[in-house]
PDB file of C-alpha atoms in Angstrom:
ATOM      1  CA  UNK J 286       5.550  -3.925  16.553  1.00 46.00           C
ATOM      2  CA  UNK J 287       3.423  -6.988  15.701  1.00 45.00           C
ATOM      3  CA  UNK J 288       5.946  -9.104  17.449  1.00 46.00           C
ATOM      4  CA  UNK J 289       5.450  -7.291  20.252  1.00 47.00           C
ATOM      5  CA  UNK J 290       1.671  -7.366  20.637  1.00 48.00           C
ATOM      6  CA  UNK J 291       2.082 -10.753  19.629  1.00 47.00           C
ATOM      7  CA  UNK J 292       3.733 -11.417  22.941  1.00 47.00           C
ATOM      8  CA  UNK J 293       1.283  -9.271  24.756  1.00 45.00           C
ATOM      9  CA  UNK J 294      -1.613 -11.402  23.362  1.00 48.00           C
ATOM     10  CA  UNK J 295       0.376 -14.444  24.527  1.00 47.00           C
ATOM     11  CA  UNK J 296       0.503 -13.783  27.848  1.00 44.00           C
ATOM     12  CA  UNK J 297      -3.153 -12.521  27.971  1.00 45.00           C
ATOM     13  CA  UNK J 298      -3.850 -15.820  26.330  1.00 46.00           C
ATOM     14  CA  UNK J 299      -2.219 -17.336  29.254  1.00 43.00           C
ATOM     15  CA  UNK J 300      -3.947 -15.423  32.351  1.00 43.00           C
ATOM     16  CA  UNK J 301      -7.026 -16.236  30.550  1.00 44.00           C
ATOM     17  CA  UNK J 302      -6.848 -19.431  31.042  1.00 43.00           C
ATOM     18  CA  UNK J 303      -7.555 -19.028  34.904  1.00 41.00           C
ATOM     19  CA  UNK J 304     -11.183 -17.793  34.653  1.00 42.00           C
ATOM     20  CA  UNK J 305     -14.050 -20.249  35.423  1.00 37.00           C
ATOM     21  CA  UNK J 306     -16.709 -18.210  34.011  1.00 47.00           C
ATOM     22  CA  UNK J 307     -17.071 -16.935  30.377  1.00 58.00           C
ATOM     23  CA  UNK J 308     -19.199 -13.207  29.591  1.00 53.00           C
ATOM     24  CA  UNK J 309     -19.501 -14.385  25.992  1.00 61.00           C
ATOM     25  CA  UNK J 310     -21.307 -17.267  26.905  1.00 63.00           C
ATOM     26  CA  UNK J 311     -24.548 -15.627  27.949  1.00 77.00           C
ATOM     27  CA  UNK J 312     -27.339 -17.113  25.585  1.00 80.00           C
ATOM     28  CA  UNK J 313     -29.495 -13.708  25.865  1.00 90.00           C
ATOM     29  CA  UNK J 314     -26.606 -11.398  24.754  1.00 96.00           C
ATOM     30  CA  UNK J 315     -23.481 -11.707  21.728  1.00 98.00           C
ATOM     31  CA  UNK J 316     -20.617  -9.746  22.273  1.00 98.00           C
ATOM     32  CA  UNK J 317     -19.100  -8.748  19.132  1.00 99.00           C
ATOM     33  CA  UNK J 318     -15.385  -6.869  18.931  1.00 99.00           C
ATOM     34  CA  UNK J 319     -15.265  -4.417  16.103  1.00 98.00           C
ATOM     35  CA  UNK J 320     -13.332  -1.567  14.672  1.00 95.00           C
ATOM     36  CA  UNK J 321     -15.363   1.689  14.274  1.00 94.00           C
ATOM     37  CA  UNK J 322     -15.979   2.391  10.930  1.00 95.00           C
ATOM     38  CA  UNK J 323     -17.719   0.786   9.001  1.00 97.00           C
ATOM     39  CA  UNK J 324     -17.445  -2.503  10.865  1.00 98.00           C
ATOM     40  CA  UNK J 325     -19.170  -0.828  14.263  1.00 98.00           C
ATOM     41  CA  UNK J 326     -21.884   1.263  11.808  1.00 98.00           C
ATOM     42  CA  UNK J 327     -22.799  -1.909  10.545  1.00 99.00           C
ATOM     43  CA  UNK J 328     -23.285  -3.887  13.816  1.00 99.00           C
ATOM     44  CA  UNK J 329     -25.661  -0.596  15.441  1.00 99.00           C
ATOM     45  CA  UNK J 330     -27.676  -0.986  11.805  1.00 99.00           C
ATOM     46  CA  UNK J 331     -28.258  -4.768  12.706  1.00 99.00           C
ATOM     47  CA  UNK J 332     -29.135  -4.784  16.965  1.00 99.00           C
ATOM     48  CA  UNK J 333     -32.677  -4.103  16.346  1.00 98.00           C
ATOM     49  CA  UNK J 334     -32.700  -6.530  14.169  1.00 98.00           C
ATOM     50  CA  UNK J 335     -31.072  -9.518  16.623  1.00 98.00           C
ATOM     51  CA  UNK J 336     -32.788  -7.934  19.051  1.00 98.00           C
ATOM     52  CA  UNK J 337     -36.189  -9.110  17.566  1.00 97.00           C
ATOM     53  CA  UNK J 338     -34.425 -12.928  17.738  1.00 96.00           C
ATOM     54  CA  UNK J 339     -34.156 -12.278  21.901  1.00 97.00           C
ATOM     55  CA  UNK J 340     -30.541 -11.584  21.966  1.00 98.00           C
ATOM     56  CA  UNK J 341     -28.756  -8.035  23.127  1.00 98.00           C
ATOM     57  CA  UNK J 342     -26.025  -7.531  20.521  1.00 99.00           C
ATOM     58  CA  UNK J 343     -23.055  -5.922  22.455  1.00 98.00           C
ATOM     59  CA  UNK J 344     -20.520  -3.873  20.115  1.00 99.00           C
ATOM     60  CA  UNK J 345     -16.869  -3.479  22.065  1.00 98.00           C
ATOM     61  CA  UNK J 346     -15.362  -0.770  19.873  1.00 98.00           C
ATOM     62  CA  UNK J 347     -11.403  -1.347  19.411  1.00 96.00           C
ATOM     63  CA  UNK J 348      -8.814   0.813  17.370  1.00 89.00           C
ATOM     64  CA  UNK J 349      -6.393  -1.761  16.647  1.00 89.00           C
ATOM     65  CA  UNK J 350      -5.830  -4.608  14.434  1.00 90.00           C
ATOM     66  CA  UNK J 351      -4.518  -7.152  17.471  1.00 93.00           C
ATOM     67  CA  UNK J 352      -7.361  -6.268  20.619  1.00 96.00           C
ATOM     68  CA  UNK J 353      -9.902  -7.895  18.419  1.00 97.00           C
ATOM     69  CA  UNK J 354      -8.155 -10.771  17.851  1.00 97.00           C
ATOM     70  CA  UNK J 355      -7.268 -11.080  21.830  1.00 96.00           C
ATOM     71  CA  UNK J 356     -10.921 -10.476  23.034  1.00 97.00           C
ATOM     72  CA  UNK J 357     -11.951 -13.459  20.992  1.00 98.00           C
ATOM     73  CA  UNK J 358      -9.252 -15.503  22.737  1.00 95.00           C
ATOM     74  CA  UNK J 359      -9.723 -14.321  26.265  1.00 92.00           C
ATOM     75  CA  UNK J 360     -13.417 -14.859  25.966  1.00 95.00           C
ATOM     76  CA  UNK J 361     -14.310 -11.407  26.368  1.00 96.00           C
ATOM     77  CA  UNK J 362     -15.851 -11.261  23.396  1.00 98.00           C
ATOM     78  CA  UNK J 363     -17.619 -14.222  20.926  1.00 98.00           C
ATOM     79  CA  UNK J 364     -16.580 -13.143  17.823  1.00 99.00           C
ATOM     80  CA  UNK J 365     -15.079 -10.283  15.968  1.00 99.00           C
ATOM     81  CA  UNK J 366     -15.625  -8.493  12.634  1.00 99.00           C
ATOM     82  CA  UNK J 367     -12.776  -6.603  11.259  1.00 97.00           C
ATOM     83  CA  UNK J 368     -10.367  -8.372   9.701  1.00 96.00           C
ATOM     84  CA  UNK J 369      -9.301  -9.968   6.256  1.00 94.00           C
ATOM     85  CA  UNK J 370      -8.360 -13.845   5.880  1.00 93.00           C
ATOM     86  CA  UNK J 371      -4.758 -13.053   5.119  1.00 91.00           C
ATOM     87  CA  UNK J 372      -4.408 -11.355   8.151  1.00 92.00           C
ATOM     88  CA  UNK J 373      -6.135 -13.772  10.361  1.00 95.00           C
ATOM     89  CA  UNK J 374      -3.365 -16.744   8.876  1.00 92.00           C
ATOM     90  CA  UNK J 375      -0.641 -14.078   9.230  1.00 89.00           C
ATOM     91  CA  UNK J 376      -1.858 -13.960  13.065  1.00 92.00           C
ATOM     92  CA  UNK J 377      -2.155 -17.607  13.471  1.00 92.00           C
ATOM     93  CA  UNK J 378       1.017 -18.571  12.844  1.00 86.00           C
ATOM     94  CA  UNK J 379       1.910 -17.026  16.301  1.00 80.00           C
ATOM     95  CA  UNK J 380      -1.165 -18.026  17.792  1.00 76.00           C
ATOM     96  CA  UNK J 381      -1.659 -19.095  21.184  1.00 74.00           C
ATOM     97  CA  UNK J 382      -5.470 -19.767  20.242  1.00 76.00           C
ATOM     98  CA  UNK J 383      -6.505 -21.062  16.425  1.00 93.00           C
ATOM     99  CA  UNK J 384      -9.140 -18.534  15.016  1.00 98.00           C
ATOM    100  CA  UNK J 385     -11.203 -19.048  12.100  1.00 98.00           C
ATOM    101  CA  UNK J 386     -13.710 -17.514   9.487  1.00 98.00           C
ATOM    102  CA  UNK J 387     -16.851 -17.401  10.225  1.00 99.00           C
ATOM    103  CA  UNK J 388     -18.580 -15.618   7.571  1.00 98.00           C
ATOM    104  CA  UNK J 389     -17.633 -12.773   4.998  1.00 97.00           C
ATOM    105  CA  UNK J 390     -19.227  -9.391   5.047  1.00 98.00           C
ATOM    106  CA  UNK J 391     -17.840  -6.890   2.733  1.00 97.00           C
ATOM    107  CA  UNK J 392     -14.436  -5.639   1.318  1.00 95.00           C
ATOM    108  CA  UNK J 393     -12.744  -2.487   1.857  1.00 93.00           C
ATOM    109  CA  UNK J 394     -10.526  -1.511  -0.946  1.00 92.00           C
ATOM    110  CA  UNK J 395      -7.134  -0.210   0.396  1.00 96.00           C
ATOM    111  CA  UNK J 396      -6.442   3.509  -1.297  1.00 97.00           C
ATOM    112  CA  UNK J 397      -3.651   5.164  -1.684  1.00 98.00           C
ATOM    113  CA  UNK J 398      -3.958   9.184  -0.231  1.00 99.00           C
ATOM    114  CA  UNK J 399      -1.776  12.528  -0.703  1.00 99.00           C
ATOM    115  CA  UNK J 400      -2.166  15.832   0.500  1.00 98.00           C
ATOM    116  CA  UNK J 401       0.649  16.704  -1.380  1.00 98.00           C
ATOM    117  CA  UNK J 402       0.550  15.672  -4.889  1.00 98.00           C
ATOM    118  CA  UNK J 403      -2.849  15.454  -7.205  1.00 97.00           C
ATOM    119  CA  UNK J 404      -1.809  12.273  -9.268  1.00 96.00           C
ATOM    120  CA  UNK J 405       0.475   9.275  -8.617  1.00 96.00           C
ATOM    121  CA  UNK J 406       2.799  10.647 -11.469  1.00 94.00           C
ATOM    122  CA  UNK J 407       3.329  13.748  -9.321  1.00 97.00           C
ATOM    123  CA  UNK J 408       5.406  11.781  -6.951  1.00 98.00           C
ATOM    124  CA  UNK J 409       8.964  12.512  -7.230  1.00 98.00           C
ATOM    125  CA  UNK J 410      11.960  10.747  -6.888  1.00 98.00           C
ATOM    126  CA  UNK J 411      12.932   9.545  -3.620  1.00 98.00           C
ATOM    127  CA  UNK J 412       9.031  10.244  -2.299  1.00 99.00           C
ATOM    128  CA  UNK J 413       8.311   8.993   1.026  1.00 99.00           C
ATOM    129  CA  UNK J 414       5.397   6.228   1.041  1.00 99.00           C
ATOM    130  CA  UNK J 415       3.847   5.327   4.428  1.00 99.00           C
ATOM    131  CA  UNK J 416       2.655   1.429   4.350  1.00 99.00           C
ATOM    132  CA  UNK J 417       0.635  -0.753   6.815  1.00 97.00           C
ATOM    133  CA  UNK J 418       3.766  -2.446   9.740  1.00 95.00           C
ATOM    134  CA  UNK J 419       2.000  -5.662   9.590  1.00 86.00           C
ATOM    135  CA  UNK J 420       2.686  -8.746   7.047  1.00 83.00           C
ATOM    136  CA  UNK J 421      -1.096  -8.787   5.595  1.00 89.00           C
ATOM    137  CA  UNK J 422      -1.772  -5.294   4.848  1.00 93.00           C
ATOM    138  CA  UNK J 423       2.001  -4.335   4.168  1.00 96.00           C
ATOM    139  CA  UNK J 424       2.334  -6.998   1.297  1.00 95.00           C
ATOM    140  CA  UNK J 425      -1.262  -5.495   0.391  1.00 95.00           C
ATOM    141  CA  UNK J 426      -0.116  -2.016   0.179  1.00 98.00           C
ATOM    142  CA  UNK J 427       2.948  -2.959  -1.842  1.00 98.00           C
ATOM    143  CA  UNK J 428       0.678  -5.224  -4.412  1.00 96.00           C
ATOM    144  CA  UNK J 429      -1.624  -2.141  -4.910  1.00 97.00           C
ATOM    145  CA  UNK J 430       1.993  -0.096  -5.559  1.00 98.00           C
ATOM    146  CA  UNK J 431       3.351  -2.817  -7.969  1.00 97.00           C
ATOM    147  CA  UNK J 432      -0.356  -2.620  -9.722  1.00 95.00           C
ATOM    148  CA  UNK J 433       0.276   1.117 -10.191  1.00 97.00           C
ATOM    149  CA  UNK J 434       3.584   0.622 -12.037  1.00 97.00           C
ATOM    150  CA  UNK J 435       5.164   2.179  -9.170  1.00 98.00           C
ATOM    151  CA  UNK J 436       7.582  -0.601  -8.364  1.00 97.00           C
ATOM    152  CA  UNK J 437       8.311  -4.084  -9.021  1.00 98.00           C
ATOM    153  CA  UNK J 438       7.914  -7.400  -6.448  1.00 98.00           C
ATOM    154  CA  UNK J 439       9.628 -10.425  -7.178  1.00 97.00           C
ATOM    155  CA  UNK J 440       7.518 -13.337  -8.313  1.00 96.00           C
ATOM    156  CA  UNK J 441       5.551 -15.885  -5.689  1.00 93.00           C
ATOM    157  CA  UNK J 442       6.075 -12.960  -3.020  1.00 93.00           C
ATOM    158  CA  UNK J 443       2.597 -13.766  -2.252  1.00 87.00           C
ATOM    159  CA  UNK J 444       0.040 -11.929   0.280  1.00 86.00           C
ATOM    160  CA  UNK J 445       2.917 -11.034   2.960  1.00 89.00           C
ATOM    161  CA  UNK J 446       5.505  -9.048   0.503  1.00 95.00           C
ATOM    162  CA  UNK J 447       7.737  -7.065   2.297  1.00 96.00           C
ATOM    163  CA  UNK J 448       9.913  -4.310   0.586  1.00 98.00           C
ATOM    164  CA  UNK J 449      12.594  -7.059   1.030  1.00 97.00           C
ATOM    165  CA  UNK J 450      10.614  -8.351  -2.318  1.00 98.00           C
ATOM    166  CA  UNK J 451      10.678  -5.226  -4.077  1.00 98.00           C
ATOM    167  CA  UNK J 452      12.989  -5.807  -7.059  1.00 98.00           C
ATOM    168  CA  UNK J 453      12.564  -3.111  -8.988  1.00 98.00           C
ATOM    169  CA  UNK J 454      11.622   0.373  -7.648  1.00 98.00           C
ATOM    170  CA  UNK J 455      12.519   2.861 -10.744  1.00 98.00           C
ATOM    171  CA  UNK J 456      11.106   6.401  -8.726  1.00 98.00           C
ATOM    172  CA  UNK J 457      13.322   4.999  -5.871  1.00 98.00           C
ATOM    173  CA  UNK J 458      10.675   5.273  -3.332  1.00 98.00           C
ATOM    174  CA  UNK J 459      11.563   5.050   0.117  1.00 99.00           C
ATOM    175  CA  UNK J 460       8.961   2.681   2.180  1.00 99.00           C
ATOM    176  CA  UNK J 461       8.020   3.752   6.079  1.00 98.00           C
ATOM    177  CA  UNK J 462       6.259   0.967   7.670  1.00 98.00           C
ATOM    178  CA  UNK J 463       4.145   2.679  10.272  1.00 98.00           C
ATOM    179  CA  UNK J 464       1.049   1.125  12.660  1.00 95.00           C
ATOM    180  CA  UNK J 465      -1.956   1.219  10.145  1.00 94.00           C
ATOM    181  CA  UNK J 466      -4.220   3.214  12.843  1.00 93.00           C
ATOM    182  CA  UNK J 467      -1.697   6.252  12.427  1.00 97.00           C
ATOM    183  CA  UNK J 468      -1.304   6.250   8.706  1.00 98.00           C
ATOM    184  CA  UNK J 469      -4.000   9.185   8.341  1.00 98.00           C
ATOM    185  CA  UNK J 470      -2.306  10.938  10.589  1.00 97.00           C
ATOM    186  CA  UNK J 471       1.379  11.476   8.714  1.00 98.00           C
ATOM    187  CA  UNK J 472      -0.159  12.241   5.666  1.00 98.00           C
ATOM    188  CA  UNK J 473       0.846  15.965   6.375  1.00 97.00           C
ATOM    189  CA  UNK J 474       4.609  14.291   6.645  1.00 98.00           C
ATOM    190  CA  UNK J 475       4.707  11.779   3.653  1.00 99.00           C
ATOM    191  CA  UNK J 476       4.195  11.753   0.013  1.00 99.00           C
ATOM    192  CA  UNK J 477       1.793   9.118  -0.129  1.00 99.00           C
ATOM    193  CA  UNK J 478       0.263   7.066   2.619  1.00 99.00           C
ATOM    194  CA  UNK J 479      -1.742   3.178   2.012  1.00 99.00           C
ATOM    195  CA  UNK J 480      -4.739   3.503   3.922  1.00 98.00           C
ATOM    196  CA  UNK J 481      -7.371   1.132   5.484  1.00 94.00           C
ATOM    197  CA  UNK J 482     -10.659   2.075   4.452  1.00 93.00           C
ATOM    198  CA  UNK J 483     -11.626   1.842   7.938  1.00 91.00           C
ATOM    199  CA  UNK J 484      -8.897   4.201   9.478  1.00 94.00           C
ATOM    200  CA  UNK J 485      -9.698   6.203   6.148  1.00 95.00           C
ATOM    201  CA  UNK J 486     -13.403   6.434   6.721  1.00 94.00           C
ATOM    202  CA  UNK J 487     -12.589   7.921  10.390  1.00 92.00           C
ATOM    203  CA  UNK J 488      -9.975  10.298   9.135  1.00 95.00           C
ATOM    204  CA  UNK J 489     -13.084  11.777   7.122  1.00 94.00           C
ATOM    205  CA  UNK J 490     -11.463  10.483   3.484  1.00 96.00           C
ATOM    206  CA  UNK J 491     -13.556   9.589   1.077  1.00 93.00           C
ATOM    207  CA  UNK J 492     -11.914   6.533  -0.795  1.00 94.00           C
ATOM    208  CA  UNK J 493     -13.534   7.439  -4.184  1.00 92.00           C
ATOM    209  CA  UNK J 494     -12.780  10.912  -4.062  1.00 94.00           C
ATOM    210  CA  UNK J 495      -9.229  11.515  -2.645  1.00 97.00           C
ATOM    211  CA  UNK J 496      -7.329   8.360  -2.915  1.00 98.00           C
ATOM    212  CA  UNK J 497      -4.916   8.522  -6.255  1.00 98.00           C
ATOM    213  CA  UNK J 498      -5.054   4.743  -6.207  1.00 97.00           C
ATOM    214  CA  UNK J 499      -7.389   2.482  -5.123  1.00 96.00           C
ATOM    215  CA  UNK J 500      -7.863  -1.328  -5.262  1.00 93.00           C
ATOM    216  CA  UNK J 501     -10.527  -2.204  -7.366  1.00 82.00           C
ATOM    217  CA  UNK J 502     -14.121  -4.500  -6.617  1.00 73.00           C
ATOM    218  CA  UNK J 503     -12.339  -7.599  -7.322  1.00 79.00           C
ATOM    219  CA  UNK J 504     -10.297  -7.404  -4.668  1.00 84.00           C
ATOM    220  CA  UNK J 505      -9.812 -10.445  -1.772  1.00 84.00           C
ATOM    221  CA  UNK J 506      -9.816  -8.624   1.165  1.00 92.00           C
ATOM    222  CA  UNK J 507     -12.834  -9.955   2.358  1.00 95.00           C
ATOM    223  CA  UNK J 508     -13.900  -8.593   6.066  1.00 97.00           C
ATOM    224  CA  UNK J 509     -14.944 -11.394   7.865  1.00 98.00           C
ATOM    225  CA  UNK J 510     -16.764 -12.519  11.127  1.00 99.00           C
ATOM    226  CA  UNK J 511     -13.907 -14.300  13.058  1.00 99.00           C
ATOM    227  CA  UNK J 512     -14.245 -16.650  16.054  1.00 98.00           C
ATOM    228  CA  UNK J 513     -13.119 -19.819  17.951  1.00 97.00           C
ATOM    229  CA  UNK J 514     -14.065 -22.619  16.070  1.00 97.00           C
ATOM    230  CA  UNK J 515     -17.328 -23.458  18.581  1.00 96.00           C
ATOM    231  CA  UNK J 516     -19.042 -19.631  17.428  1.00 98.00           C
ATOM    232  CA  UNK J 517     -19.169 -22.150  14.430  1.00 98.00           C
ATOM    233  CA  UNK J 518     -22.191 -23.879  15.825  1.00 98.00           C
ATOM    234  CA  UNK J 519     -23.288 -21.077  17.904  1.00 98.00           C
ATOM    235  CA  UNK J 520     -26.987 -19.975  17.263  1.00 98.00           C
ATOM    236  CA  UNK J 521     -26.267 -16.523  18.287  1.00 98.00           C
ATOM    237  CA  UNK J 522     -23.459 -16.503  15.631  1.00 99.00           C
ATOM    238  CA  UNK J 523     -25.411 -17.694  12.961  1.00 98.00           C
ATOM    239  CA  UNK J 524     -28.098 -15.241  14.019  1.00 98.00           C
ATOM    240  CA  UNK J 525     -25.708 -12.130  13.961  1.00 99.00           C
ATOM    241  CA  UNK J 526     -24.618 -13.514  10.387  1.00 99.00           C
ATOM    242  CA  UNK J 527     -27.692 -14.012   8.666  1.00 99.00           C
ATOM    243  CA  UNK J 528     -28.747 -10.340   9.903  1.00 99.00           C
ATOM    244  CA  UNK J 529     -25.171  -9.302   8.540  1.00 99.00           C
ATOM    245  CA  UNK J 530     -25.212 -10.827   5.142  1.00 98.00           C
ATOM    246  CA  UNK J 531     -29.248  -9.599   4.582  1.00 99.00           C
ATOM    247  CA  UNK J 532     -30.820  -7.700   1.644  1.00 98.00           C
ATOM    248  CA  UNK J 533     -31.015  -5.199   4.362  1.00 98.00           C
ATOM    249  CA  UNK J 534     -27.485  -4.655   5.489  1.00 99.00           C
ATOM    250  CA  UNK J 535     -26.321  -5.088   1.606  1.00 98.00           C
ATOM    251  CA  UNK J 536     -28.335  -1.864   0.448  1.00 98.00           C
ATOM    252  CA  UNK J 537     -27.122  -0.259   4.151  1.00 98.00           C
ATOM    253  CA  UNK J 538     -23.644  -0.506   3.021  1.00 98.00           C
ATOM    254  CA  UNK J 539     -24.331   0.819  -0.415  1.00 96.00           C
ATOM    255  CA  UNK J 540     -25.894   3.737   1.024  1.00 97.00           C
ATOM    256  CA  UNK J 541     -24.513   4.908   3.353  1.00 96.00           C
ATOM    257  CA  UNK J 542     -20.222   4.455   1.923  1.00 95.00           C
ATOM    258  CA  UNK J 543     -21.791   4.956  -1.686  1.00 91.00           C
ATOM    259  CA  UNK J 544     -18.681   2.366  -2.911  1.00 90.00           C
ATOM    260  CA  UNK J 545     -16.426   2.640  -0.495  1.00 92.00           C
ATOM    261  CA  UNK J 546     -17.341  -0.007   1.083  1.00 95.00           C
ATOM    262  CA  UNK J 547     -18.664  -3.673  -1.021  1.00 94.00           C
ATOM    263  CA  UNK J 548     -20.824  -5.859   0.274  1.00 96.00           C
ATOM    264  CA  UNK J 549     -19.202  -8.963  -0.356  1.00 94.00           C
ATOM    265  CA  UNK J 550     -22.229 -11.496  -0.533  1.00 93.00           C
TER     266      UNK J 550
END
């Protein structure tokens, strides 16, 4: 699957290449790709905000983990804010157009949800676990499960683990590797799904409450600001992350996701 849109973001790479004129370029607006929640929350709390500096902060709302990515590329949008480092390098490597960090927001510790068993030592032999498709957030999911004690990854396996790595899996769980939007949606069909805290947050799960294992404040899966390597110098960039990584925005995030979400500055 990540193949696939991999080729898809290729060839939009390529068409892009024949426009003269750029939307994201506007000095009196910043286009800004996000996923909903929190990333999206977070950009409404702030347009006031940018909008006091002169510029019109546009939020394109995306449920994906490969639209953001292409936006940025095209030139549809400047930046976007919704993905993890390990991810971005994962995407790179089949890159058409090099991406970088810009700036890190917060962290979003991955949980691990049931709606059929209470506590991880419920799960059965043979349970069905439902993991992110993708490199970054599959080899997360499967650290979190090795952390648990539920299985075993061979060593130097790194940030994209696969269950190719998994050398010791005592419970004999069998691994699904579905699109990480529709996780929250076969919980009703698995024994235990690993869960974005963003797709979790729109599924109406609370991370603290119903996830039997979470990853804890330590964790380094920072959400960053992501761009080409001009938003670098870009004053509406550094605008958008100064309002982002405020006092402000901090105690918004505590707030609001009451630990579900970690400011990360």
């Amino acid at each position: 699957m990540f193949r696939r849109s991999l080729a898809l973001f290729a060839l939009l790479v390529l068409a892009a290449c024949g426009h003269t004129s750029n939307p994201a370029d506007n000095p009196g607006s910043l286009s800004v790709a996000a996923t909903a929640i929190p990333h999206a929350e977070i950009l409404e709390h702030i347009k006031p905000v940018l909008a006091r500096e002169g510029i019109d902060l546009k939020i394109v709302v995306l449920n994906d983990f490969v639209q953001p990515n292409v936006q940025v590329a095209e030139g549809r949008v400047t930046v976007n804010y919704f993905e993890t480092k390990p991810y971005l390098d994962e995407f790179n490597k089949h890159r058409a157009v090099k991406l970088v960090t810009i700036a890190g927001v917060h962290v979003e510790p991955m949980g691990g949800y049931s709606r059929r068993w209470k506590k991880l030592g419920d799960l059965p032999d043979g349970a069905v676990v439902a993991i992110p498709n993708e490199g970054s957030n599959g080899g997360r999911a499967l650290a979190l499960l090795a952390r648990a004690g539920l299985l075993k990854l061979r060593p130097g396996a790194g940030a994209l683990a696969t269950p190719d790595d998994i050398i010791a899996n005592p419970k004999k769980l069998q691994i699904r590797e579905l699109e990480a939007a529709t996780l929250p949606r076969v919980l009703d069909q698995v024994d235990l799904a690993l869960i974005n805290t963003n797709y979790a947050l729109v599924a109406k799960l609370n991370p603290l409450r119903d996830a039997l294992v979470i990853e804890d404040k330590d964790s380094p899966y920072v959400n960053y600001v992501v761009g080409l390597d001009s938003a670098r110098s870009d004053p509406r960039v550094a605008k958008l992350v100064a309002a982002l990584r405020s006092a402000d925005v901090k105690a918004f995030i505590e707030q609001r996701y009451g630990g579900a979400v970690i400011p990360a500055f």
